[in-house]
PDB file of C-alpha atoms in Angstrom:
ATOM      1  CA  UNK A   1       0.037   0.004  -0.345  1.00  0.00           C
ATOM      2  CA  UNK A   2       1.301   3.515  -1.126  1.00  0.00           C
ATOM      3  CA  UNK A   3      -1.315   5.260   1.388  1.00  0.00           C
ATOM      4  CA  UNK A   4      -1.288   8.728   0.510  1.00  0.00           C
ATOM      5  CA  UNK A   5       0.527   9.921  -2.709  1.00  0.00           C
ATOM      6  CA  UNK A   6       0.611  13.703  -3.677  1.00  0.00           C
ATOM      7  CA  UNK A   7       1.955  15.025  -6.916  1.00  0.00           C
ATOM      8  CA  UNK A   8       3.921  17.012  -8.064  1.00  0.00           C
ATOM      9  CA  UNK A   9       6.607  16.954  -5.457  1.00  0.00           C
ATOM     10  CA  UNK A  10       8.409  19.755  -6.348  1.00  0.00           C
ATOM     11  CA  UNK A  11       6.968  23.320  -8.555  1.00  0.00           C
ATOM     12  CA  UNK A  12       7.699  26.796  -9.085  1.00  0.00           C
ATOM     13  CA  UNK A  13       5.119  29.062 -10.818  1.00  0.00           C
ATOM     14  CA  UNK A  14       5.202  32.668 -11.892  1.00  0.00           C
ATOM     15  CA  UNK A  15       2.730  34.703 -10.674  1.00  0.00           C
ATOM     16  CA  UNK A  16      -0.599  34.521 -12.214  1.00  0.00           C
ATOM     17  CA  UNK A  17       0.120  30.596 -13.732  1.00  0.00           C
ATOM     18  CA  UNK A  18      -2.045  28.401 -12.439  1.00  0.00           C
ATOM     19  CA  UNK A  19      -1.493  24.744 -11.632  1.00  0.00           C
ATOM     20  CA  UNK A  20      -3.633  22.003  -9.846  1.00  0.00           C
ATOM     21  CA  UNK A  21      -2.314  19.564  -7.042  1.00  0.00           C
ATOM     22  CA  UNK A  22      -2.978  15.868  -7.055  1.00  0.00           C
ATOM     23  CA  UNK A  23      -3.775  13.387  -4.138  1.00  0.00           C
ATOM     24  CA  UNK A  24      -4.650   9.987  -4.104  1.00  0.00           C
ATOM     25  CA  UNK A  25      -4.985   7.779  -1.449  1.00  0.00           C
ATOM     26  CA  UNK A  26      -5.194   3.707  -1.426  1.00  0.00           C
ATOM     27  CA  UNK A  27      -6.870   3.098   1.997  1.00  0.00           C
ATOM     28  CA  UNK A  28     -10.627   3.824   0.911  1.00  0.00           C
ATOM     29  CA  UNK A  29     -11.096   6.256   2.953  1.00  0.00           C
ATOM     30  CA  UNK A  30     -13.821   8.418   2.901  1.00  0.00           C
ATOM     31  CA  UNK A  31     -12.468  11.852   4.239  1.00  0.00           C
ATOM     32  CA  UNK A  32      -9.760  13.895   2.559  1.00  0.00           C
ATOM     33  CA  UNK A  33      -7.980  17.466   3.716  1.00  0.00           C
ATOM     34  CA  UNK A  34      -5.645  19.990   2.189  1.00  0.00           C
ATOM     35  CA  UNK A  35      -3.355  21.899   4.206  1.00  0.00           C
ATOM     36  CA  UNK A  36      -0.564  24.096   4.282  1.00  0.00           C
ATOM     37  CA  UNK A  37       2.551  24.408   6.443  1.00  0.00           C
ATOM     38  CA  UNK A  38       4.368  27.601   7.167  1.00  0.00           C
ATOM     39  CA  UNK A  39       7.274  28.381   9.299  1.00  0.00           C
ATOM     40  CA  UNK A  40       6.628  28.993  12.803  1.00  0.00           C
ATOM     41  CA  UNK A  41       2.511  28.073  12.095  1.00  0.00           C
ATOM     42  CA  UNK A  42       0.540  24.645  12.719  1.00  0.00           C
ATOM     43  CA  UNK A  43      -1.070  23.221  10.036  1.00  0.00           C
ATOM     44  CA  UNK A  44      -3.927  25.068   8.274  1.00  0.00           C
ATOM     45  CA  UNK A  45      -6.539  23.364   6.708  1.00  0.00           C
ATOM     46  CA  UNK A  46      -7.717  24.962   3.052  1.00  0.00           C
ATOM     47  CA  UNK A  47     -10.335  22.543   2.356  1.00  0.00           C
ATOM     48  CA  UNK A  48     -11.998  19.440   2.515  1.00  0.00           C
ATOM     49  CA  UNK A  49     -14.252  16.581   1.805  1.00  0.00           C
ATOM     50  CA  UNK A  50     -16.430  13.793   3.267  1.00  0.00           C
ATOM     51  CA  UNK A  51     -17.085  11.977   0.095  1.00  0.00           C
ATOM     52  CA  UNK A  52     -16.681  11.526  -3.160  1.00  0.00           C
ATOM     53  CA  UNK A  53     -18.886  14.607  -4.822  1.00  0.00           C
ATOM     54  CA  UNK A  54     -18.440  16.937  -1.723  1.00  0.00           C
ATOM     55  CA  UNK A  55     -16.391  19.261  -0.632  1.00  0.00           C
ATOM     56  CA  UNK A  56     -16.479  22.367   1.720  1.00  0.00           C
ATOM     57  CA  UNK A  57     -13.938  25.476   3.084  1.00  0.00           C
ATOM     58  CA  UNK A  58     -11.674  25.053   5.761  1.00  0.00           C
ATOM     59  CA  UNK A  59     -10.059  27.961   7.529  1.00  0.00           C
ATOM     60  CA  UNK A  60      -7.867  29.248   4.546  1.00  0.00           C
ATOM     61  CA  UNK A  61      -9.819  28.410   1.660  1.00  0.00           C
ATOM     62  CA  UNK A  62      -9.449  32.078  -0.491  1.00  0.00           C
ATOM     63  CA  UNK A  63      -7.359  31.858  -3.947  1.00  0.00           C
ATOM     64  CA  UNK A  64      -7.893  27.809  -4.193  1.00  0.00           C
ATOM     65  CA  UNK A  65     -10.467  25.415  -5.317  1.00  0.00           C
ATOM     66  CA  UNK A  66     -10.853  21.797  -4.948  1.00  0.00           C
ATOM     67  CA  UNK A  67     -12.693  18.532  -6.461  1.00  0.00           C
ATOM     68  CA  UNK A  68     -13.496  15.110  -5.496  1.00  0.00           C
ATOM     69  CA  UNK A  69     -14.880  13.227  -8.572  1.00  0.00           C
ATOM     70  CA  UNK A  70     -13.447   9.806  -7.438  1.00  0.00           C
ATOM     71  CA  UNK A  71     -13.247   8.800  -3.681  1.00  0.00           C
ATOM     72  CA  UNK A  72      -9.425   7.863  -4.446  1.00  0.00           C
ATOM     73  CA  UNK A  73      -8.750  11.299  -5.480  1.00  0.00           C
ATOM     74  CA  UNK A  74      -8.729  14.862  -3.944  1.00  0.00           C
ATOM     75  CA  UNK A  75      -7.359  18.047  -6.464  1.00  0.00           C
ATOM     76  CA  UNK A  76      -6.303  21.155  -4.931  1.00  0.00           C
ATOM     77  CA  UNK A  77      -6.476  24.102  -7.788  1.00  0.00           C
ATOM     78  CA  UNK A  78      -4.842  27.357  -7.571  1.00  0.00           C
ATOM     79  CA  UNK A  79      -6.105  29.470 -10.571  1.00  0.00           C
ATOM     80  CA  UNK A  80      -3.891  32.454 -10.205  1.00  0.00           C
ATOM     81  CA  UNK A  81      -0.974  31.803  -8.440  1.00  0.00           C
ATOM     82  CA  UNK A  82       0.033  34.461  -5.675  1.00  0.00           C
ATOM     83  CA  UNK A  83       3.564  34.732  -3.581  1.00  0.00           C
ATOM     84  CA  UNK A  84       1.111  34.441  -0.394  1.00  0.00           C
ATOM     85  CA  UNK A  85       0.389  30.967  -1.430  1.00  0.00           C
ATOM     86  CA  UNK A  86       4.123  29.707  -1.659  1.00  0.00           C
ATOM     87  CA  UNK A  87       3.845  27.193   0.841  1.00  0.00           C
ATOM     88  CA  UNK A  88       4.131  23.120   1.564  1.00  0.00           C
ATOM     89  CA  UNK A  89       0.857  21.384   0.885  1.00  0.00           C
ATOM     90  CA  UNK A  90      -0.164  18.473   2.482  1.00  0.00           C
ATOM     91  CA  UNK A  91      -2.968  16.422   1.772  1.00  0.00           C
ATOM     92  CA  UNK A  92      -4.300  13.822   4.317  1.00  0.00           C
ATOM     93  CA  UNK A  93      -7.005  11.329   4.520  1.00  0.00           C
ATOM     94  CA  UNK A  94      -9.160   9.680   7.592  1.00  0.00           C
ATOM     95  CA  UNK A  95     -11.301   6.807   7.762  1.00  0.00           C
ATOM     96  CA  UNK A  96     -14.562   8.217   7.981  1.00  0.00           C
ATOM     97  CA  UNK A  97     -16.798  10.007  10.842  1.00  0.00           C
ATOM     98  CA  UNK A  98     -14.922  13.072  11.242  1.00  0.00           C
ATOM     99  CA  UNK A  99     -11.533  13.932  12.315  1.00  0.00           C
ATOM    100  CA  UNK A 100     -11.596  14.272  16.053  1.00  0.00           C
ATOM    101  CA  UNK A 101     -10.821  10.151  16.827  1.00  0.00           C
ATOM    102  CA  UNK A 102      -9.126   9.426  13.272  1.00  0.00           C
ATOM    103  CA  UNK A 103      -5.671   9.415  12.959  1.00  0.00           C
ATOM    104  CA  UNK A 104      -5.091  11.399  10.020  1.00  0.00           C
ATOM    105  CA  UNK A 105      -3.016  10.084   6.880  1.00  0.00           C
ATOM    106  CA  UNK A 106      -0.733  12.384   5.584  1.00  0.00           C
ATOM    107  CA  UNK A 107       1.102  12.560   2.442  1.00  0.00           C
ATOM    108  CA  UNK A 108       4.684  13.588   1.859  1.00  0.00           C
ATOM    109  CA  UNK A 109       3.971  17.408   0.681  1.00  0.00           C
ATOM    110  CA  UNK A 110       4.141  18.877  -1.946  1.00  0.00           C
ATOM    111  CA  UNK A 111       6.628  22.402  -1.835  1.00  0.00           C
ATOM    112  CA  UNK A 112       5.163  25.063  -4.016  1.00  0.00           C
ATOM    113  CA  UNK A 113       7.248  27.910  -4.795  1.00  0.00           C
ATOM    114  CA  UNK A 114       5.733  31.284  -6.158  1.00  0.00           C
ATOM    115  CA  UNK A 115       7.715  33.735  -7.844  1.00  0.00           C
TER     116      UNK A 115
ATOM    117  CA  UNK B   1      -9.030  34.115  21.201  1.00  0.00           C
ATOM    118  CA  UNK B   2      -8.311  30.522  20.353  1.00  0.00           C
ATOM    119  CA  UNK B   3      -4.644  29.049  20.459  1.00  0.00           C
ATOM    120  CA  UNK B   4      -2.982  25.676  20.803  1.00  0.00           C
ATOM    121  CA  UNK B   5       1.106  26.688  21.824  1.00  0.00           C
ATOM    122  CA  UNK B   6       4.065  24.121  21.445  1.00  0.00           C
ATOM    123  CA  UNK B   7       7.419  25.378  22.706  1.00  0.00           C
ATOM    124  CA  UNK B   8       8.849  26.921  19.405  1.00  0.00           C
ATOM    125  CA  UNK B   9      12.554  26.644  20.559  1.00  0.00           C
ATOM    126  CA  UNK B  10      14.097  23.454  19.664  1.00  0.00           C
ATOM    127  CA  UNK B  11      14.718  20.745  22.752  1.00  0.00           C
ATOM    128  CA  UNK B  12      18.071  19.569  22.973  1.00  0.00           C
ATOM    129  CA  UNK B  13      18.782  16.323  25.265  1.00  0.00           C
ATOM    130  CA  UNK B  14      21.281  13.620  25.355  1.00  0.00           C
ATOM    131  CA  UNK B  15      21.043  10.071  24.116  1.00  0.00           C
ATOM    132  CA  UNK B  16      19.054   8.118  26.894  1.00  0.00           C
ATOM    133  CA  UNK B  17      17.304  11.090  28.916  1.00  0.00           C
ATOM    134  CA  UNK B  18      13.806  11.420  28.572  1.00  0.00           C
ATOM    135  CA  UNK B  19      12.652  14.196  26.164  1.00  0.00           C
ATOM    136  CA  UNK B  20       9.312  16.197  27.542  1.00  0.00           C
ATOM    137  CA  UNK B  21       7.476  18.466  25.119  1.00  0.00           C
ATOM    138  CA  UNK B  22       4.728  20.383  26.234  1.00  0.00           C
ATOM    139  CA  UNK B  23       1.219  21.539  24.473  1.00  0.00           C
ATOM    140  CA  UNK B  24      -0.545  24.346  26.126  1.00  0.00           C
ATOM    141  CA  UNK B  25      -4.251  25.461  24.407  1.00  0.00           C
ATOM    142  CA  UNK B  26      -6.579  28.080  24.860  1.00  0.00           C
ATOM    143  CA  UNK B  27     -10.537  28.601  24.572  1.00  0.00           C
ATOM    144  CA  UNK B  28     -10.491  24.956  23.342  1.00  0.00           C
ATOM    145  CA  UNK B  29     -13.074  22.372  24.820  1.00  0.00           C
ATOM    146  CA  UNK B  30     -11.009  19.281  22.989  1.00  0.00           C
ATOM    147  CA  UNK B  31     -12.662  15.742  23.375  1.00  0.00           C
ATOM    148  CA  UNK B  32      -9.327  14.045  21.902  1.00  0.00           C
ATOM    149  CA  UNK B  33      -5.548  15.393  21.198  1.00  0.00           C
ATOM    150  CA  UNK B  34      -3.411  13.652  18.787  1.00  0.00           C
ATOM    151  CA  UNK B  35       0.584  13.624  18.761  1.00  0.00           C
ATOM    152  CA  UNK B  36       2.153  13.450  15.678  1.00  0.00           C
ATOM    153  CA  UNK B  37       5.933  12.949  14.227  1.00  0.00           C
ATOM    154  CA  UNK B  38       7.214  15.029  11.635  1.00  0.00           C
ATOM    155  CA  UNK B  39      10.305  14.244   9.614  1.00  0.00           C
ATOM    156  CA  UNK B  40      12.671  17.084   7.262  1.00  0.00           C
ATOM    157  CA  UNK B  41      10.741  16.949   4.114  1.00  0.00           C
ATOM    158  CA  UNK B  42       7.789  14.333   5.115  1.00  0.00           C
ATOM    159  CA  UNK B  43       4.253  14.485   6.205  1.00  0.00           C
ATOM    160  CA  UNK B  44       2.940  14.130   9.708  1.00  0.00           C
ATOM    161  CA  UNK B  45       2.882  10.734  11.002  1.00  0.00           C
ATOM    162  CA  UNK B  46       0.412   9.829  13.822  1.00  0.00           C
ATOM    163  CA  UNK B  47       1.907   8.610  17.059  1.00  0.00           C
ATOM    164  CA  UNK B  48      -0.848   8.942  19.810  1.00  0.00           C
ATOM    165  CA  UNK B  49      -4.372   9.609  20.389  1.00  0.00           C
ATOM    166  CA  UNK B  50      -5.712  10.460  24.148  1.00  0.00           C
ATOM    167  CA  UNK B  51      -9.257  11.035  24.916  1.00  0.00           C
ATOM    168  CA  UNK B  52     -10.350  13.968  27.349  1.00  0.00           C
ATOM    169  CA  UNK B  53     -11.146  11.428  30.147  1.00  0.00           C
ATOM    170  CA  UNK B  54      -8.116   9.785  29.689  1.00  0.00           C
ATOM    171  CA  UNK B  55      -5.062  10.849  31.991  1.00  0.00           C
ATOM    172  CA  UNK B  56      -2.379   9.632  30.290  1.00  0.00           C
ATOM    173  CA  UNK B  57      -2.039   7.120  27.381  1.00  0.00           C
ATOM    174  CA  UNK B  58       1.732   5.106  26.845  1.00  0.00           C
ATOM    175  CA  UNK B  59       2.638   3.163  23.911  1.00  0.00           C
ATOM    176  CA  UNK B  60       6.373   1.643  24.145  1.00  0.00           C
ATOM    177  CA  UNK B  61       9.023   4.304  24.994  1.00  0.00           C
ATOM    178  CA  UNK B  62       6.244   7.287  24.290  1.00  0.00           C
ATOM    179  CA  UNK B  63       3.853   8.560  27.229  1.00  0.00           C
ATOM    180  CA  UNK B  64       1.109  11.608  26.637  1.00  0.00           C
ATOM    181  CA  UNK B  65      -0.743  12.850  29.580  1.00  0.00           C
ATOM    182  CA  UNK B  66      -3.840  15.221  29.213  1.00  0.00           C
ATOM    183  CA  UNK B  67      -5.036  17.624  31.906  1.00  0.00           C
ATOM    184  CA  UNK B  68      -7.876  19.215  30.643  1.00  0.00           C
ATOM    185  CA  UNK B  69      -7.983  21.708  33.584  1.00  0.00           C
ATOM    186  CA  UNK B  70      -4.429  22.913  32.832  1.00  0.00           C
ATOM    187  CA  UNK B  71      -5.570  22.686  29.511  1.00  0.00           C
ATOM    188  CA  UNK B  72      -2.219  21.047  28.500  1.00  0.00           C
ATOM    189  CA  UNK B  73      -0.718  17.760  27.224  1.00  0.00           C
ATOM    190  CA  UNK B  74       2.718  16.647  28.041  1.00  0.00           C
ATOM    191  CA  UNK B  75       4.454  14.232  25.228  1.00  0.00           C
ATOM    192  CA  UNK B  76       7.644  12.114  26.721  1.00  0.00           C
ATOM    193  CA  UNK B  77       9.962   9.896  25.104  1.00  0.00           C
ATOM    194  CA  UNK B  78      11.598   7.736  27.433  1.00  0.00           C
ATOM    195  CA  UNK B  79      15.324   6.383  26.986  1.00  0.00           C
ATOM    196  CA  UNK B  80      15.568   8.862  24.078  1.00  0.00           C
ATOM    197  CA  UNK B  81      17.867   8.065  20.686  1.00  0.00           C
ATOM    198  CA  UNK B  82      19.289   9.893  17.842  1.00  0.00           C
ATOM    199  CA  UNK B  83      16.199   8.472  15.965  1.00  0.00           C
ATOM    200  CA  UNK B  84      13.676  10.191  17.987  1.00  0.00           C
ATOM    201  CA  UNK B  85      15.530  13.399  17.150  1.00  0.00           C
ATOM    202  CA  UNK B  86      12.028  15.160  14.584  1.00  0.00           C
ATOM    203  CA  UNK B  87       9.593  17.385  15.161  1.00  0.00           C
ATOM    204  CA  UNK B  88       6.563  16.790  17.120  1.00  0.00           C
ATOM    205  CA  UNK B  89       3.085  18.490  16.635  1.00  0.00           C
ATOM    206  CA  UNK B  90      -0.051  18.277  19.003  1.00  0.00           C
ATOM    207  CA  UNK B  91      -3.355  18.346  17.559  1.00  0.00           C
ATOM    208  CA  UNK B  92      -6.716  18.837  19.344  1.00  0.00           C
ATOM    209  CA  UNK B  93     -10.064  18.472  17.561  1.00  0.00           C
ATOM    210  CA  UNK B  94     -12.402  21.646  17.380  1.00  0.00           C
ATOM    211  CA  UNK B  95     -15.386  20.621  18.633  1.00  0.00           C
ATOM    212  CA  UNK B  96     -17.092  22.977  16.465  1.00  0.00           C
ATOM    213  CA  UNK B  97     -16.949  21.113  13.095  1.00  0.00           C
ATOM    214  CA  UNK B  98     -14.698  18.756  11.110  1.00  0.00           C
ATOM    215  CA  UNK B  99     -11.437  20.583  11.904  1.00  0.00           C
ATOM    216  CA  UNK B 100      -7.988  19.842  13.951  1.00  0.00           C
ATOM    217  CA  UNK B 101      -6.037  22.223  14.869  1.00  0.00           C
ATOM    218  CA  UNK B 102      -2.541  21.823  14.707  1.00  0.00           C
ATOM    219  CA  UNK B 103      -0.037  23.588  16.845  1.00  0.00           C
ATOM    220  CA  UNK B 104       3.230  24.615  15.041  1.00  0.00           C
ATOM    221  CA  UNK B 105       5.581  21.518  16.806  1.00  0.00           C
ATOM    222  CA  UNK B 106       8.426  21.521  18.347  1.00  0.00           C
ATOM    223  CA  UNK B 107      11.791  20.442  17.158  1.00  0.00           C
ATOM    224  CA  UNK B 108      13.484  17.851  19.501  1.00  0.00           C
ATOM    225  CA  UNK B 109      17.322  16.743  19.122  1.00  0.00           C
ATOM    226  CA  UNK B 110      18.880  13.785  20.467  1.00  0.00           C
ATOM    227  CA  UNK B 111      22.499  13.615  20.649  1.00  0.00           C
ATOM    228  CA  UNK B 112      24.221  10.455  20.868  1.00  0.00           C
TER     229      UNK B 112
END
């Protein structure tokens, strides 16, 4: 089992460019999440999904969109990248039933730089 | 305001000693608290979960305590080893929704 796989691992964009980050999990988990991690700050939730075809906003959703067309995949899109979106992006999944008593399984992140 | 705080300064200890990391929170009433390990360039890995009605939880050399009166969790690694060097994150559930709140983490260095 690969667990949670994120692609790409690194990317450099110019301001205004768009891109999509892909997250795939092979654990048949219902819930998936996108976080960003910045120096000195905790992981911040961008968007999450409680099942195929559903998405919801997290703490810092502005400038991002997501889609969950298939249960195993959760895509994070940046329509017009800004330098403030330079960060490390992590995808996570949980089996079911909300986050609070479920261990989260994380991918190894996408390091994104916006110039 | 709501806060979850971990010591931002790195903790340096000698191999074989017990490492103790602190997680304090303000204006939350979590039912659960989790601890994760994060190595450089990797995603966090789940270690332990403790419920509000549990005072202490152990797993091999790891021990977590949860004091809802002090609003604090302590994470202990006994007989520490250089391989324990990593950043340790605490996380609590925000009972208002599907949100787990993460601390910024404490970096632990264990010297041989």
